[in-house]
PDB file of C-alpha atoms in Angstrom:
ATOM      1  CA  MET A   1     -12.976  -4.424   1.328  1.00  0.00           C
ATOM      2  CA  LYS A   2     -10.636  -1.645   0.278  1.00  0.00           C
ATOM      3  CA  ARG A   3      -9.790   1.271   2.441  1.00  0.00           C
ATOM      4  CA  PRO A   4     -11.175   4.631   1.289  1.00  0.00           C
ATOM      5  CA  LYS A   5      -8.645   6.506  -0.801  1.00  0.00           C
ATOM      6  CA  SER A   6      -8.304   9.163   1.917  1.00  0.00           C
ATOM      7  CA  LEU A   7      -7.128   6.518   4.396  1.00  0.00           C
ATOM      8  CA  ARG A   8      -4.603   4.751   2.115  1.00  0.00           C
ATOM      9  CA  ARG A   9      -0.913   5.544   2.408  1.00  0.00           C
ATOM     10  CA  PRO A  10       0.108   7.105  -0.886  1.00  0.00           C
ATOM     11  CA  LYS A  11       3.855   6.870  -0.231  1.00  0.00           C
ATOM     12  CA  PHE A  12       5.921   3.725  -0.286  1.00  0.00           C
ATOM     13  CA  ARG A  13       7.493   2.926   3.077  1.00  0.00           C
ATOM     14  CA  LEU A  14       9.937   0.379   4.400  1.00  0.00           C
ATOM     15  CA  ALA A  15       6.983  -1.310   6.158  1.00  0.00           C
ATOM     16  CA  ASP A  16       5.571  -2.038   2.681  1.00  0.00           C
ATOM     17  CA  SER A  17       8.718  -3.978   1.816  1.00  0.00           C
ATOM     18  CA  ALA A  18       8.414  -5.881   5.050  1.00  0.00           C
ATOM     19  CA  GLN A  19       4.827  -6.830   4.145  1.00  0.00           C
ATOM     20  CA  GLN A  20       5.987  -7.938   0.681  1.00  0.00           C
ATOM     21  CA  ALA A  21       8.713 -10.038   2.290  1.00  0.00           C
ATOM     22  CA  VAL A  22       6.261 -11.871   4.519  1.00  0.00           C
ATOM     23  CA  GLY A  23       4.120 -12.822   1.515  1.00  0.00           C
ATOM     24  CA  GLY A  24       7.072 -13.570  -0.708  1.00  0.00           C
ATOM     25  CA  PHE A  25       8.793 -15.872   1.760  1.00  0.00           C
ATOM     26  CA  LEU A  26       5.561 -17.583   2.588  1.00  0.00           C
ATOM     27  CA  LEU A  27       4.937 -18.768  -0.950  1.00  0.00           C
ATOM     28  CA  ALA A  28       8.607 -19.179  -1.951  1.00  0.00           C
ATOM     29  CA  GLY A  29       9.486 -21.811   0.660  1.00  0.00           C
ATOM     30  CA  PRO A  30       7.685 -24.825  -0.797  1.00  0.00           C
ATOM     31  CA  PHE A  31       9.112 -24.313  -4.274  1.00  0.00           C
ATOM     32  CA  VAL A  32      12.727 -23.981  -3.120  1.00  0.00           C
ATOM     33  CA  VAL A  33      12.700 -27.435  -1.530  1.00  0.00           C
ATOM     34  CA  THR A  34      10.782 -29.237  -4.313  1.00  0.00           C
ATOM     35  CA  GLU A  35      13.016 -31.435  -6.463  1.00  0.00           C
ATOM     36  CA  GLU A  36      10.674 -31.087  -9.444  1.00  0.00           C
ATOM     37  CA  VAL A  37      11.387 -27.340  -9.617  1.00  0.00           C
ATOM     38  CA  TRP A  38      15.126 -28.005  -9.837  1.00  0.00           C
ATOM     39  CA  VAL A  39      14.698 -30.764 -12.424  1.00  0.00           C
ATOM     40  CA  LEU A  40      12.435 -28.461 -14.436  1.00  0.00           C
ATOM     41  CA  ALA A  41      14.982 -25.653 -14.219  1.00  0.00           C
ATOM     42  CA  ALA A  42      17.747 -27.983 -15.345  1.00  0.00           C
ATOM     43  CA  GLY A  43      15.756 -28.836 -18.454  1.00  0.00           C
ATOM     44  CA  MET A  44      14.868 -25.227 -19.342  1.00  0.00           C
ATOM     45  CA  HIS A  45      16.684 -23.317 -22.044  1.00  0.00           C
ATOM     46  CA  TRP A  46      18.188 -19.982 -20.876  1.00  0.00           C
ATOM     47  CA  SER A  47      15.613 -18.097 -22.956  1.00  0.00           C
ATOM     48  CA  GLN A  48      12.799 -19.838 -21.045  1.00  0.00           C
ATOM     49  CA  GLY A  49      14.380 -18.634 -17.830  1.00  0.00           C
ATOM     50  CA  VAL A  50      14.408 -15.071 -19.124  1.00  0.00           C
ATOM     51  CA  VAL A  51      10.775 -15.274 -20.272  1.00  0.00           C
ATOM     52  CA  THR A  52       9.852 -16.694 -16.849  1.00  0.00           C
ATOM     53  CA  ALA A  53      11.517 -13.749 -15.165  1.00  0.00           C
ATOM     54  CA  LEU A  54       9.615 -11.355 -17.458  1.00  0.00           C
ATOM     55  CA  ILE A  55       6.394 -13.122 -16.522  1.00  0.00           C
ATOM     56  CA  VAL A  56       7.215 -12.532 -12.843  1.00  0.00           C
ATOM     57  CA  ALA A  57       7.615  -8.810 -13.592  1.00  0.00           C
ATOM     58  CA  ALA A  58       4.330  -8.731 -15.524  1.00  0.00           C
ATOM     59  CA  ILE A  59       2.413 -10.495 -12.732  1.00  0.00           C
ATOM     60  CA  GLY A  60       3.937  -8.123 -10.173  1.00  0.00           C
ATOM     61  CA  TYR A  61       3.106  -5.003 -12.134  1.00  0.00           C
ATOM     62  CA  ALA A  62      -0.441  -6.196 -12.864  1.00  0.00           C
ATOM     63  CA  ALA A  63      -1.045  -7.105  -9.227  1.00  0.00           C
ATOM     64  CA  LEU A  64       0.251  -3.770  -7.929  1.00  0.00           C
ATOM     65  CA  TYR A  65      -1.189  -1.376 -10.498  1.00  0.00           C
ATOM     66  CA  ARG A  66      -3.924  -3.050 -12.498  1.00  0.00           C
ATOM     67  CA  ALA A  67      -5.683  -5.210  -9.915  1.00  0.00           C
ATOM     68  CA  ASP A  68      -5.512  -2.399  -7.345  1.00  0.00           C
ATOM     69  CA  THR A  69      -6.976   0.517  -9.271  1.00  0.00           C
ATOM     70  CA  ASP A  70      -6.473   2.951  -6.395  1.00  0.00           C
ATOM     71  CA  ARG A  71      -2.675   2.788  -6.829  1.00  0.00           C
ATOM     72  CA  ASP A  72      -1.091   5.061  -9.416  1.00  0.00           C
ATOM     73  CA  PRO A  73       2.464   4.190 -10.534  1.00  0.00           C
ATOM     74  CA  ASP A  74       2.989   7.721 -11.789  1.00  0.00           C
ATOM     75  CA  ALA A  75       2.275   9.160  -8.335  1.00  0.00           C
ATOM     76  CA  GLU A  76       4.843   7.009  -6.534  1.00  0.00           C
ATOM     77  CA  SER A  77       8.485   7.714  -5.881  1.00  0.00           C
ATOM     78  CA  GLU A  78      10.837   6.209  -8.460  1.00  0.00           C
ATOM     79  CA  ILE A  79      14.219   4.589  -8.786  1.00  0.00           C
ATOM     80  CA  ALA A  80      15.630   5.169 -12.283  1.00  0.00           C
ATOM     81  CA  GLY A  81      12.127   5.853 -13.606  1.00  0.00           C
ATOM     82  CA  ILE A  82      10.603   2.670 -12.085  1.00  0.00           C
ATOM     83  CA  PRO A  83       8.162   2.913  -9.157  1.00  0.00           C
ATOM     84  CA  THR A  84       9.927   2.136  -5.888  1.00  0.00           C
ATOM     85  CA  ARG A  85       7.148  -0.255  -4.766  1.00  0.00           C
ATOM     86  CA  PHE A  86       7.660  -2.302  -7.964  1.00  0.00           C
ATOM     87  CA  VAL A  87      11.436  -2.391  -7.514  1.00  0.00           C
ATOM     88  CA  SER A  88      10.948  -3.604  -3.970  1.00  0.00           C
ATOM     89  CA  LEU A  89       8.490  -6.237  -5.163  1.00  0.00           C
ATOM     90  CA  MET A  90      10.986  -7.625  -7.681  1.00  0.00           C
ATOM     91  CA  ILE A  91      13.792  -7.660  -5.108  1.00  0.00           C
ATOM     92  CA  VAL A  92      11.582  -9.489  -2.629  1.00  0.00           C
ATOM     93  CA  SER A  93      10.173 -11.904  -5.224  1.00  0.00           C
ATOM     94  CA  PHE A  94      13.514 -13.055  -6.592  1.00  0.00           C
ATOM     95  CA  GLY A  95      15.507 -12.406  -3.451  1.00  0.00           C
ATOM     96  CA  SER A  96      13.311 -14.475  -1.152  1.00  0.00           C
ATOM     97  CA  VAL A  97      13.617 -17.511  -3.400  1.00  0.00           C
ATOM     98  CA  LEU A  98      17.408 -17.065  -3.810  1.00  0.00           C
ATOM     99  CA  LEU A  99      17.934 -16.526  -0.099  1.00  0.00           C
ATOM    100  CA  LEU A 100      15.933 -19.593   0.862  1.00  0.00           C
ATOM    101  CA  ALA A 101      17.671 -21.672  -1.771  1.00  0.00           C
ATOM    102  CA  VAL A 102      21.080 -20.731  -0.334  1.00  0.00           C
ATOM    103  CA  LEU A 103      19.958 -21.137   3.283  1.00  0.00           C
ATOM    104  CA  PHE A 104      18.414 -24.536   2.609  1.00  0.00           C
ATOM    105  CA  ASP A 105      21.465 -25.517   0.476  1.00  0.00           C
ATOM    106  CA  ALA A 106      19.144 -26.458  -2.362  1.00  0.00           C
ATOM    107  CA  PRO A 107      21.719 -26.089  -5.193  1.00  0.00           C
ATOM    108  CA  ASP A 108      23.992 -28.532  -3.403  1.00  0.00           C
ATOM    109  CA  THR A 109      21.162 -30.955  -2.674  1.00  0.00           C
ATOM    110  CA  PHE A 110      19.565 -30.907  -6.111  1.00  0.00           C
ATOM    111  CA  LEU A 111      22.452 -30.022  -8.435  1.00  0.00           C
ATOM    112  CA  ILE A 112      25.949 -30.527  -7.070  1.00  0.00           C
ATOM    113  CA  GLU A 113      25.142 -34.032  -5.778  1.00  0.00           C
ATOM    114  CA  GLN A 114      23.980 -34.803  -9.341  1.00  0.00           C
ATOM    115  CA  GLY A 115      27.333 -33.655 -10.823  1.00  0.00           C
ATOM    116  CA  VAL A 116      26.226 -30.188 -11.919  1.00  0.00           C
ATOM    117  CA  ALA A 117      28.928 -27.576 -11.387  1.00  0.00           C
ATOM    118  CA  GLY A 118      30.341 -24.274 -12.603  1.00  0.00           C
ATOM    119  CA  ARG A 119      28.447 -22.180 -15.056  1.00  0.00           C
ATOM    120  CA  GLU A 120      25.661 -24.760 -15.421  1.00  0.00           C
ATOM    121  CA  LEU A 121      25.139 -24.725 -11.646  1.00  0.00           C
ATOM    122  CA  TRP A 122      24.606 -20.964 -11.624  1.00  0.00           C
ATOM    123  CA  ALA A 123      22.423 -20.962 -14.723  1.00  0.00           C
ATOM    124  CA  THR A 124      20.187 -23.728 -13.336  1.00  0.00           C
ATOM    125  CA  THR A 125      19.958 -22.017  -9.956  1.00  0.00           C
ATOM    126  CA  LEU A 126      18.867 -18.752 -11.585  1.00  0.00           C
ATOM    127  CA  LYS A 127      16.237 -20.568 -13.652  1.00  0.00           C
ATOM    128  CA  ALA A 128      14.956 -22.323 -10.527  1.00  0.00           C
ATOM    129  CA  VAL A 129      14.814 -18.945  -8.765  1.00  0.00           C
ATOM    130  CA  SER A 130      12.756 -17.584 -11.663  1.00  0.00           C
ATOM    131  CA  VAL A 131      10.319 -20.502 -11.392  1.00  0.00           C
ATOM    132  CA  GLY A 132       9.955 -19.968  -7.627  1.00  0.00           C
ATOM    133  CA  ALA A 133       9.562 -16.231  -8.085  1.00  0.00           C
ATOM    134  CA  VAL A 134       6.383 -16.833 -10.125  1.00  0.00           C
ATOM    135  CA  PHE A 135       4.751 -17.946  -6.914  1.00  0.00           C
ATOM    136  CA  SER A 136       6.651 -15.635  -4.576  1.00  0.00           C
ATOM    137  CA  VAL A 137       5.506 -12.536  -6.492  1.00  0.00           C
ATOM    138  CA  VAL A 138       1.878 -13.488  -5.975  1.00  0.00           C
ATOM    139  CA  GLY A 139       2.354 -13.742  -2.214  1.00  0.00           C
ATOM    140  CA  ALA A 140       4.408 -10.535  -2.036  1.00  0.00           C
ATOM    141  CA  ALA A 141       2.000  -8.459  -4.126  1.00  0.00           C
ATOM    142  CA  THR A 142      -0.996  -9.824  -2.258  1.00  0.00           C
ATOM    143  CA  ALA A 143       0.501  -8.956   1.122  1.00  0.00           C
ATOM    144  CA  ASP A 144       1.344  -5.468  -0.119  1.00  0.00           C
ATOM    145  CA  SER A 145      -2.163  -4.844  -1.398  1.00  0.00           C
ATOM    146  CA  VAL A 146      -4.072  -6.436   1.487  1.00  0.00           C
ATOM    147  CA  PHE A 147      -2.139  -4.892   4.365  1.00  0.00           C
TER     148      PHE A 147
END
């Protein structure tokens, strides 16, 4: 059940980012530590990684502004013409996966031990982050909309 429009907070607050982070981290964790995600990322072309990142942005935008019809992107504060809530969602979605990957030492476990290094290590890590962000964005946007 949605809150009446008069009771909803129209302004983006730091607490909204915190809610996004809870949802983003919750769904990011399992994908960071799954070997299949890293093998998949290693086999992806760079263009597939870019398209995956664009899909994350599309899912996030749709979840924030199309699924929740009470929210108006034009009425929100902006950073460089982009709604602050959306910028926060993208930072949380990609950042939670990247942070967990580094904390859990996933690139070392899944890539360096397999002989992957240098530019290929970074490229594969970014592709794996994009794959994980597909799921993280769902959790982050859901937490933002529900709470």
